[in-house]
XYZ file of C-alpha atoms in Angstrom:
670
model
C 13.611 60.668 199.794
C 16.780 59.937 197.799
C 18.843 61.951 195.467
C 22.275 61.835 193.650
C 23.659 64.896 191.969
C 26.847 65.667 189.979
C 27.683 69.331 189.482
C 30.407 71.432 188.336
C 32.193 73.895 190.503
C 30.160 76.718 188.977
C 27.025 74.926 190.272
C 26.004 73.699 186.860
C 23.940 70.444 187.066
C 25.826 67.680 185.037
C 23.554 64.799 186.185
C 20.763 64.118 188.745
C 18.638 61.277 189.851
C 15.873 61.471 192.428
C 13.273 58.994 193.685
C 9.574 60.054 193.167
C 9.262 61.167 196.767
C 12.138 63.510 196.622
C 11.132 64.909 193.279
C 7.620 65.360 194.543
C 8.933 67.336 197.635
C 11.046 69.662 195.498
C 8.094 70.360 193.249
C 5.964 71.177 196.116
C 8.457 73.362 197.616
C 9.218 75.465 194.421
C 5.910 75.261 192.779
C 4.006 76.578 195.906
C 6.024 79.882 195.542
C 4.549 80.585 191.969
C 1.568 82.897 191.565
C -1.564 81.457 190.395
C -1.491 80.934 186.618
C 2.252 81.182 186.491
C 4.124 78.198 184.957
C 6.165 76.187 187.642
C 9.996 76.175 187.220
C 11.612 73.319 185.337
C 12.599 70.594 187.693
C 16.242 70.887 186.788
C 16.172 74.577 187.583
C 14.528 73.820 191.034
C 17.146 71.051 191.937
C 19.851 73.646 190.975
C 18.378 76.224 193.205
C 18.176 73.719 196.053
C 21.984 72.573 195.736
C 23.688 75.771 194.477
C 24.502 77.088 198.108
C 26.004 73.723 199.080
C 27.958 73.587 195.838
C 29.344 77.153 196.129
C 30.113 76.610 199.817
C 32.191 73.618 199.106
C 33.956 75.607 196.224
C 34.804 78.367 198.617
C 36.050 76.030 201.380
C 38.465 74.588 198.942
C 39.748 77.645 197.531
C 40.320 79.286 200.969
C 41.022 76.366 203.265
C 42.314 73.800 200.850
C 39.562 71.376 202.450
C 35.834 70.876 202.447
C 33.281 68.786 204.443
C 32.478 65.142 203.392
C 29.128 64.761 204.997
C 26.520 66.720 207.079
C 23.041 66.082 208.460
C 20.196 68.701 208.730
C 17.687 69.336 211.264
C 14.843 67.566 209.223
C 17.163 64.277 209.364
C 18.404 64.416 205.769
C 21.910 63.160 205.445
C 24.333 64.664 202.654
C 27.461 62.884 201.634
C 29.799 64.865 199.342
C 33.033 63.937 197.295
C 34.930 65.989 194.919
C 36.386 64.218 191.845
C 38.605 66.710 190.046
C 36.150 69.577 189.262
C 33.027 67.382 189.581
C 31.270 67.389 192.976
C 29.037 64.363 193.733
C 26.345 64.885 196.370
C 24.061 62.043 197.605
C 21.192 62.650 199.732
C 18.942 60.358 201.886
C 15.937 61.735 203.849
C 14.092 58.380 204.947
C 16.951 56.888 206.985
C 17.011 53.881 204.793
C 20.714 54.679 203.812
C 23.551 55.655 205.982
C 26.733 57.665 205.258
C 28.593 54.546 203.945
C 25.699 53.547 201.682
C 25.655 57.110 200.085
C 29.351 57.099 199.690
C 29.163 53.692 198.001
C 26.499 55.016 195.639
C 28.700 58.025 194.677
C 31.757 55.715 193.954
C 29.582 53.286 192.026
C 28.272 56.119 189.905
C 31.766 57.234 189.070
C 32.934 53.747 188.173
C 29.790 53.425 185.677
C 30.726 56.833 184.102
C 34.326 55.715 183.668
C 33.110 52.372 181.994
C 31.077 54.523 179.662
C 33.373 57.494 178.934
C 36.844 56.232 179.581
C 39.829 58.536 179.734
C 37.442 61.379 178.950
C 36.793 61.431 182.597
C 40.422 62.568 183.152
C 39.571 65.987 181.604
C 37.180 68.191 183.576
C 36.274 70.177 180.469
C 35.494 67.325 178.296
C 33.475 65.133 180.869
C 31.259 68.342 181.538
C 30.429 68.483 177.904
C 29.751 64.692 177.677
C 27.463 64.591 180.845
C 25.600 67.768 179.814
C 25.356 67.813 175.988
C 24.057 70.939 174.380
C 21.114 69.145 172.670
C 18.316 68.712 174.981
C 17.031 65.545 173.490
C 20.397 63.879 173.808
C 20.915 65.201 177.239
C 17.446 63.792 178.379
C 18.350 60.275 176.929
C 21.792 60.194 178.448
C 20.480 61.191 181.826
C 17.712 58.630 181.619
C 20.163 55.956 180.820
C 22.366 56.879 183.661
C 19.494 57.059 186.086
C 18.466 53.550 184.927
C 21.861 52.223 185.643
C 21.952 53.653 189.087
C 18.460 52.269 189.801
C 19.483 48.840 188.561
C 22.585 48.800 190.822
C 20.526 49.840 193.787
C 18.090 47.050 193.082
C 20.863 44.561 192.795
C 22.594 45.685 195.889
C 19.384 45.440 197.884
C 18.357 41.989 196.504
C 21.523 39.994 195.379
C 24.075 38.588 197.652
C 26.644 38.788 194.910
C 26.302 42.688 194.646
C 25.889 42.852 198.568
C 29.520 41.519 198.813
C 30.614 42.636 195.416
C 31.794 39.357 194.018
C 30.649 37.362 191.024
C 28.548 34.276 191.631
C 28.968 31.198 189.397
C 26.151 28.610 188.822
C 27.473 25.381 190.489
C 27.184 22.566 187.849
C 30.741 21.260 186.942
C 29.679 19.283 183.907
C 27.520 21.916 182.031
C 30.106 24.668 182.983
C 32.945 22.793 181.480
C 30.955 21.838 178.383
C 29.913 25.555 177.898
C 33.337 26.893 178.213
C 34.758 24.313 175.775
C 31.798 25.318 173.329
C 32.619 29.035 173.619
C 36.385 28.402 173.086
C 36.212 25.853 170.227
C 33.214 26.761 168.324
C 31.714 30.290 169.134
C 34.760 32.432 169.625
C 36.829 30.587 167.075
C 34.033 30.927 164.385
C 33.446 34.583 165.159
C 37.294 35.427 164.903
C 37.654 33.595 161.691
C 34.857 35.279 160.041
C 35.304 38.157 157.427
C 32.102 39.672 158.848
C 33.729 40.766 162.090
C 34.731 44.234 160.757
C 38.269 43.922 162.056
C 36.849 43.343 165.580
C 38.237 40.327 167.726
C 36.284 38.565 170.483
C 38.508 38.611 173.628
C 35.811 37.483 176.263
C 32.586 35.600 175.947
C 30.356 34.680 178.791
C 26.918 33.410 179.432
C 24.817 35.075 182.407
C 21.667 33.558 183.927
C 20.302 36.540 185.612
C 23.254 37.810 187.503
C 25.034 34.542 187.885
C 27.856 33.306 185.686
C 27.413 30.072 183.828
C 30.513 30.126 181.661
C 33.366 32.592 180.893
C 36.034 32.194 178.346
C 38.990 34.487 177.443
C 41.090 34.066 174.328
C 44.712 33.647 174.579
C 45.342 37.307 173.396
C 43.094 38.691 176.159
C 43.842 40.336 179.401
C 42.323 39.132 182.546
C 38.973 40.883 183.100
C 38.847 42.420 186.531
C 35.992 41.765 188.991
C 35.319 45.392 189.317
C 34.766 45.643 185.403
C 32.766 42.377 185.195
C 30.474 43.471 187.928
C 29.983 46.842 186.147
C 29.219 44.971 182.961
C 26.542 42.684 184.716
C 24.717 45.782 185.968
C 24.631 47.184 182.303
C 23.255 43.760 181.169
C 20.676 43.878 183.951
C 19.784 47.330 182.947
C 19.037 46.068 179.480
C 17.340 42.777 180.210
C 16.323 42.965 184.046
C 15.564 39.910 186.032
C 12.330 39.811 187.865
C 12.232 36.676 189.916
C 8.798 37.578 191.350
C 7.173 37.343 187.852
C 8.997 34.055 187.002
C 7.295 32.245 190.015
C 4.016 32.618 188.378
C 2.234 29.940 186.093
C 3.831 29.414 182.691
C 1.055 30.956 180.686
C 0.854 34.130 182.940
C 4.675 34.094 183.216
C 5.087 34.409 179.529
C 2.952 37.430 179.364
C 4.489 39.074 182.485
C 8.014 38.706 181.155
C 7.001 40.471 178.102
C 5.736 43.239 180.307
C 9.125 43.526 182.034
C 10.984 43.835 178.775
C 8.787 46.592 177.537
C 8.863 48.364 180.951
C 12.698 48.351 180.729
C 12.856 49.686 177.253
C 10.494 52.517 178.122
C 12.813 53.374 181.167
C 15.756 53.346 178.920
C 14.248 55.688 176.200
C 11.766 57.380 178.461
C 8.371 56.481 176.682
C 5.291 54.623 177.634
C 5.147 51.904 175.172
C 1.813 50.465 174.085
C 0.950 47.118 172.651
C -2.231 47.019 170.459
C -3.162 50.437 171.890
C -3.131 49.052 175.393
C -0.637 50.649 177.960
C 1.747 47.883 179.221
C 2.121 49.737 182.578
C 0.954 52.747 184.323
C 1.260 54.422 187.736
C -1.813 54.240 189.839
C -0.629 57.020 192.239
C -1.222 60.397 190.500
C 1.687 61.947 192.589
C 4.135 59.387 191.272
C 2.673 59.498 187.830
C 3.276 63.371 187.927
C 6.802 62.766 189.193
C 7.537 60.398 186.149
C 5.979 62.967 183.690
C 8.235 65.684 185.056
C 11.315 63.894 183.637
C 10.150 65.200 180.282
C 11.321 61.862 178.700
C 11.154 61.235 174.935
C 9.535 58.339 172.865
C 12.223 56.185 171.164
C 12.224 52.728 169.505
C 13.434 49.828 171.585
C 17.238 49.259 171.458
C 18.639 46.792 168.905
C 20.642 44.155 170.730
C 22.886 43.945 167.563
C 24.121 47.518 168.293
C 27.190 47.092 170.679
C 27.924 49.402 173.599
C 31.245 50.986 173.776
C 32.716 50.264 177.235
C 36.151 51.082 178.753
C 37.866 48.475 180.710
C 41.160 47.688 182.283
C 43.697 45.790 180.356
C 47.024 44.274 181.772
C 49.780 43.238 179.437
C 53.410 42.513 179.690
C 54.103 46.276 179.134
C 51.989 47.184 182.096
C 48.494 48.083 183.232
C 46.191 50.315 180.979
C 42.982 51.492 182.491
C 39.841 52.426 180.536
C 40.724 50.650 177.206
C 37.979 50.674 174.620
C 35.893 47.515 173.882
C 32.670 46.822 172.115
C 30.101 44.865 174.206
C 27.300 42.850 172.578
C 24.351 41.642 174.746
C 22.551 38.937 172.961
C 19.469 37.756 174.763
C 19.142 33.942 174.468
C 15.935 33.774 176.415
C 14.427 36.013 179.152
C 16.937 35.809 182.051
C 19.690 34.022 180.011
C 22.140 36.346 178.176
C 25.281 35.912 175.891
C 27.891 38.616 176.210
C 30.670 39.198 173.868
C 33.558 41.648 174.519
C 35.419 42.543 171.472
C 38.732 44.375 170.771
C 38.282 47.137 168.282
C 40.889 47.704 165.520
C 42.367 51.056 166.719
C 42.498 50.224 170.453
C 46.278 50.637 170.293
C 45.826 54.274 170.082
C 44.115 54.383 173.494
C 47.297 52.741 174.969
C 49.500 55.433 173.471
C 47.276 58.189 174.728
C 47.413 56.657 178.214
C 51.165 56.386 178.216
C 51.450 60.097 177.197
C 48.774 61.225 179.754
C 50.766 59.244 182.558
C 53.976 60.934 181.481
C 52.600 64.502 181.639
C 50.819 63.722 184.874
C 54.154 62.599 186.471
C 55.916 65.609 185.081
C 53.186 67.970 186.355
C 53.456 66.334 189.880
C 57.225 66.941 189.869
C 56.998 70.496 188.791
C 54.206 71.353 191.075
C 56.133 70.006 194.103
C 59.022 72.133 193.116
C 61.075 69.308 191.776
C 62.380 71.038 188.696
C 65.798 69.639 189.016
C 64.407 66.005 189.127
C 62.371 66.861 186.010
C 65.461 68.167 184.243
C 67.597 65.313 185.179
C 65.015 63.029 183.546
C 65.925 64.342 180.214
C 66.401 60.898 178.722
C 62.771 59.875 179.339
C 61.528 63.424 178.474
C 63.489 63.349 175.105
C 61.978 59.850 174.596
C 58.600 61.170 175.248
C 59.219 64.050 172.721
C 60.235 61.695 170.034
C 57.279 59.321 170.537
C 54.799 62.045 170.777
C 56.093 63.583 167.491
C 55.649 60.291 165.801
C 52.195 59.868 167.409
C 51.078 63.269 165.954
C 52.456 62.625 162.530
C 50.561 59.281 162.402
C 47.426 60.926 163.302
C 47.816 63.394 160.527
C 47.028 60.569 157.960
C 43.745 59.789 159.622
C 40.461 61.768 159.955
C 41.132 62.864 163.373
C 41.484 66.720 164.040
C 44.970 67.213 165.564
C 45.572 70.905 164.831
C 44.985 72.045 168.448
C 46.991 69.229 169.759
C 49.826 70.025 167.309
C 49.609 73.701 168.201
C 49.787 73.048 172.058
C 52.627 70.669 171.693
C 54.648 72.996 169.596
C 54.362 75.696 172.237
C 55.199 73.222 175.024
C 58.470 72.103 173.161
C 59.500 75.749 172.587
C 59.124 76.417 176.398
C 60.659 73.226 177.578
C 63.379 72.567 175.127
C 64.453 75.882 173.539
C 67.452 77.493 175.103
C 65.857 80.842 175.496
C 62.698 79.295 177.075
C 61.759 78.991 180.710
C 62.686 75.310 180.684
C 61.381 72.801 183.307
C 59.895 75.103 185.922
C 56.443 75.558 187.369
C 55.584 77.842 184.311
C 55.075 74.554 182.359
C 52.432 73.076 184.864
C 49.475 74.726 183.047
C 50.848 73.419 179.705
C 51.012 69.956 181.063
C 47.394 70.182 181.980
C 46.505 71.478 178.576
C 48.443 68.785 176.769
C 46.514 66.149 178.907
C 43.202 67.820 177.813
C 44.242 67.745 174.199
C 45.188 64.077 174.430
C 41.800 63.296 175.959
C 40.280 65.246 173.181
C 41.863 62.930 170.577
C 40.790 59.878 172.596
C 37.280 61.282 172.602
C 37.241 61.837 168.844
C 38.317 58.193 168.238
C 36.094 56.354 170.762
C 33.348 58.357 172.139
C 32.205 60.904 169.238
C 31.089 58.135 166.913
C 29.456 56.156 169.771
C 26.220 56.916 171.654
C 26.362 56.143 175.206
C 23.997 53.128 175.687
C 23.595 52.760 171.968
C 25.780 51.571 169.115
C 28.810 52.462 167.012
C 29.266 52.180 163.233
C 31.958 49.512 163.375
C 30.743 46.120 164.612
C 30.162 42.471 163.994
C 27.649 42.077 161.205
C 24.011 41.308 162.440
C 24.064 37.960 160.489
C 27.197 36.910 162.368
C 25.521 37.903 165.723
C 22.472 35.922 164.608
C 24.552 32.796 163.851
C 26.277 33.178 167.259
C 22.918 33.481 168.972
C 21.488 30.433 167.287
C 24.539 28.227 168.016
C 24.297 29.028 171.839
C 20.581 28.651 171.856
C 20.780 25.178 170.338
C 23.664 24.266 172.845
C 21.504 25.307 175.810
C 17.990 24.460 174.437
C 17.490 21.361 176.788
C 18.905 23.153 179.684
C 17.236 26.506 179.896
C 14.363 25.801 182.124
C 16.879 24.058 184.536
C 19.197 26.937 184.427
C 16.469 29.561 185.421
C 15.528 27.204 188.354
C 19.219 26.698 189.305
C 19.802 30.341 189.205
C 17.128 30.815 192.096
C 18.360 27.655 194.049
C 22.082 27.555 193.176
C 23.040 25.713 196.468
C 21.100 25.052 199.560
C 21.647 24.499 203.201
C 20.475 20.728 202.761
C 23.947 20.224 201.112
C 25.556 20.818 204.509
C 23.929 18.556 207.114
C 27.109 18.172 209.140
C 26.749 21.627 210.409
C 23.763 21.694 212.697
C 22.563 25.176 213.672
C 24.186 26.868 210.710
C 21.431 28.961 209.050
C 23.368 30.819 206.305
C 26.883 31.503 205.092
C 28.712 33.605 202.382
C 32.155 32.355 201.163
C 34.139 34.646 198.960
C 37.420 34.103 197.036
C 38.728 37.800 196.840
C 41.629 36.769 194.656
C 39.273 35.425 191.897
C 36.567 37.878 192.879
C 33.886 35.180 193.099
C 31.530 33.994 195.948
C 29.171 31.207 196.836
C 26.181 31.313 199.052
C 22.995 29.575 199.690
C 19.962 31.163 197.870
C 17.767 33.517 199.910
C 14.257 33.421 198.185
C 12.362 36.376 199.687
C 9.227 36.170 197.501
C 5.784 35.083 199.058
C 5.421 32.665 196.229
C 8.852 30.860 196.460
C 9.026 28.252 199.163
C 12.627 27.565 200.423
C 14.310 25.937 203.329
C 13.433 29.161 205.363
C 9.857 28.863 204.505
C 7.934 31.671 202.668
C 8.742 35.345 202.404
C 8.748 36.713 206.208
C 11.342 34.455 207.580
C 13.553 34.684 204.493
C 13.150 38.620 204.813
C 14.199 38.479 208.500
C 17.382 36.353 207.667
C 18.171 38.502 204.661
C 17.981 41.573 206.864
C 20.448 39.925 209.439
C 22.925 38.926 206.543
C 22.884 42.435 205.114
C 23.535 43.871 208.554
C 26.394 41.340 209.172
C 28.099 42.525 205.864
C 27.819 46.093 206.703
C 29.283 45.464 210.381
C 32.012 43.402 209.092
C 33.212 46.224 206.710
C 33.181 48.683 209.646
C 35.499 46.568 211.662
C 37.582 45.667 208.403
C 38.072 49.374 208.020
C 39.551 49.561 211.427
C 42.046 46.713 210.712
C 40.189 43.739 212.185
C 40.187 40.556 210.221
C 37.840 38.453 212.573
C 34.447 39.535 214.033
C 32.204 37.461 216.277
C 29.025 38.792 217.870
C 25.648 37.696 219.297
C 22.436 39.319 218.206
C 19.512 38.061 220.065
C 18.879 34.422 219.038
C 21.637 34.468 216.522
C 25.425 34.224 216.468
C 27.376 35.986 213.561
C 31.009 35.276 212.564
C 33.280 36.969 209.995
C 36.759 35.874 208.951
C 39.273 37.221 206.542
C 42.428 35.209 206.020
C 45.295 34.587 203.576
C 46.524 31.200 201.997
C 49.172 30.190 199.607
C 48.505 28.131 196.366
C 48.457 24.837 198.323
C 45.805 26.059 200.897
C 48.303 26.523 203.726
C 46.888 29.388 205.906
C 49.492 32.098 206.251
C 50.381 33.927 209.456
C 48.038 36.693 210.589
C 49.212 40.099 209.928
C 47.841 43.570 211.058
C 45.582 44.890 208.338
C 45.917 48.635 207.341
C 43.633 51.033 209.127
C 41.657 53.108 206.656
C 40.684 56.876 207.350
C 36.989 57.640 207.656
C 36.947 59.476 204.301
C 38.564 56.430 202.375
C 36.618 54.790 199.374
C 34.066 52.126 200.495
C 35.398 48.583 200.968
C 34.446 46.424 198.041
C 35.551 45.356 194.539
C 33.038 47.292 192.247
C 33.819 50.874 192.799
C 37.425 50.654 194.349
C 39.120 47.280 194.532
C 40.079 47.271 198.235
C 40.936 43.795 198.115
C 43.333 43.840 195.293
C 45.266 46.633 197.243
C 45.226 44.490 200.297
C 46.732 41.604 198.514
C 49.449 43.804 197.269
C 49.969 45.065 200.882
C 50.156 41.431 202.254
C 52.259 39.981 199.495
C 55.205 42.356 200.255
C 56.000 40.071 203.282
C 55.698 36.889 201.045
C 57.946 37.600 197.990
C 57.994 34.860 195.447
C 54.828 33.208 196.901
C 51.295 33.419 195.450
C 49.023 34.768 198.113
C 45.240 34.370 198.108
C 42.558 36.085 200.168
C 39.318 34.579 201.409
C 36.304 35.657 203.473
C 33.627 33.700 205.302
C 30.568 35.053 206.950
C 28.172 32.628 208.886
C 25.003 33.055 210.766
C 24.209 30.316 213.568
C 21.399 29.781 215.965
C 22.547 31.294 219.242
C 21.878 28.186 221.197
C 24.911 26.419 219.568
C 28.055 26.539 221.886
C 30.752 28.962 220.742
C 33.366 26.454 220.492
C 31.372 24.262 218.062
C 30.423 27.440 216.088
C 34.055 28.220 215.600
C 34.941 24.560 214.675
C 32.039 24.584 212.124
C 33.623 27.776 210.574
C 36.975 26.135 210.181
C 35.579 22.895 208.829
C 33.159 24.774 206.418
C 36.099 26.882 205.012
C 38.096 23.710 204.283
C 35.044 22.096 202.695
C 34.359 24.960 200.479
C 37.930 25.330 199.468
C 38.002 21.866 197.980
C 38.152 22.122 194.121
C 35.681 19.285 193.811
C 33.249 21.430 195.897
C 33.465 24.570 194.045
C 34.523 23.909 190.435
C 36.003 26.926 188.447
C 35.822 29.153 191.445
């Protein structure tokens, strides 16, 4: 019984996702009220009817009290978590007690992050993002919502199964020789060859990386590239997994069966993305045996469409940090080239007109600051900043004139800017007063509109855009990497399931499991937890691994609760097990820095992690204030020991394990 909804203040549904059980429940609830022979209401109408009172209630409370509720529970044990982002209200619901308030809050923030990656600065304009999330065309809206629903389901699957998404850090494949060879290959052959080709249509490869399922084999960034943030990289891995999902269960079968089953997974994914039941030689590749689930699936009214072409890039919007400053949501093209099932080459390219996005962001930031000053009654402060305002005026005049030579429609922007100038700079005008606040907002909306024309309109979310690397160039890149990894592919697929094992750490008797995270680099390492009945690991077959997995997931959630309260160390005994969690800071040489009180977060703060909201980056900035001129690094260690091990030995193990894992020879490229 799960649901996530995005709605406008007027109770218009902008997006929804439900699991089959929740959908069936709504259909029974609203379909039962129909008279015999009468057509049941469309599902979107039913879900709108269900949530409209909550949405209107929230809007009323904000208007009258300036505040609203963030969560509540109903008599039938349904938990609702709500969060308002500008004029969009996100509501997450759980009715089976499988998710708590923090889980629902995290799901809301992750959904917002994915929308930002897909729509960029258009999300800063409530009017425009409403139009993007709810297109007029029914077919386009259905395809978009289905794509977003799949992204959310993919994230939920990864968060439930993958340790890297549990702690929200990237996991590298540990094989020093191969990793170094691949990085060198990406740098000296692949990226260099693409960027020197005349077939690149003005695009430039900034980042190239190879994924084996969700694990990173090799990552290369060109000299002109900004650092790719952990938040953005995790979001991109979700998108890659949505296109080419891993299914470890199927890969454990015999080779003959495995080859057939992998094809089933691919077709199933494509049908999910485009809402069709694809058939091969007239035989359905999959079908739901439960008629209730099948009815729920049919009610989505999905459309048949051909499989996506891998050569079509997706437009994604990522953070860029340059000498001039930090620029969020800059446009890139992402190419996902499947080498083999489970192994993917990803290219991130800079598009020719991306500098325009930087200009738009600078202007948006300037108007946002001006609006803030005027709203707070600091008209004098705004007026005293005439130099920067005059500089803004000159730059924006040049920007609009430059746009006039392109195909971008700027008449509305020009009209609003002219009116703004007449009010702000004309002697007879009101000058810098609160009367300018609405015009600041209108200017921001118009700038977002220009951004939308340049980077969104020509691009279909989840699809392609007209300007791209040529298909032949992509094919050559794909072939080059396949030739490089041909002898390694089977090894890599096995390695991704058994990256490291506890056998490698015999000096720690009683240690069952650990997770080590470098929060500065946004990377983690942990022994694999195989939870399939067919896969035999150090923990035996499925049930024991499932049990330990549940303990590990619970420990991570508990550690976040204490971290939010300002604790950096947690030790607790749970039956036959003893859990430890440590967070600490070091300098570049590995010297542990003095303990400092961590900030206590309010209950309504964003969830702790790196995907939806980079808590650790803010924590590093906070801690670095007292260590000026010194590079500060942040680490975490979570361990699970048998409870019979004496506490003093457990703490000694944790200290020794942290030192061993820190050694560069133990974790290359971490």
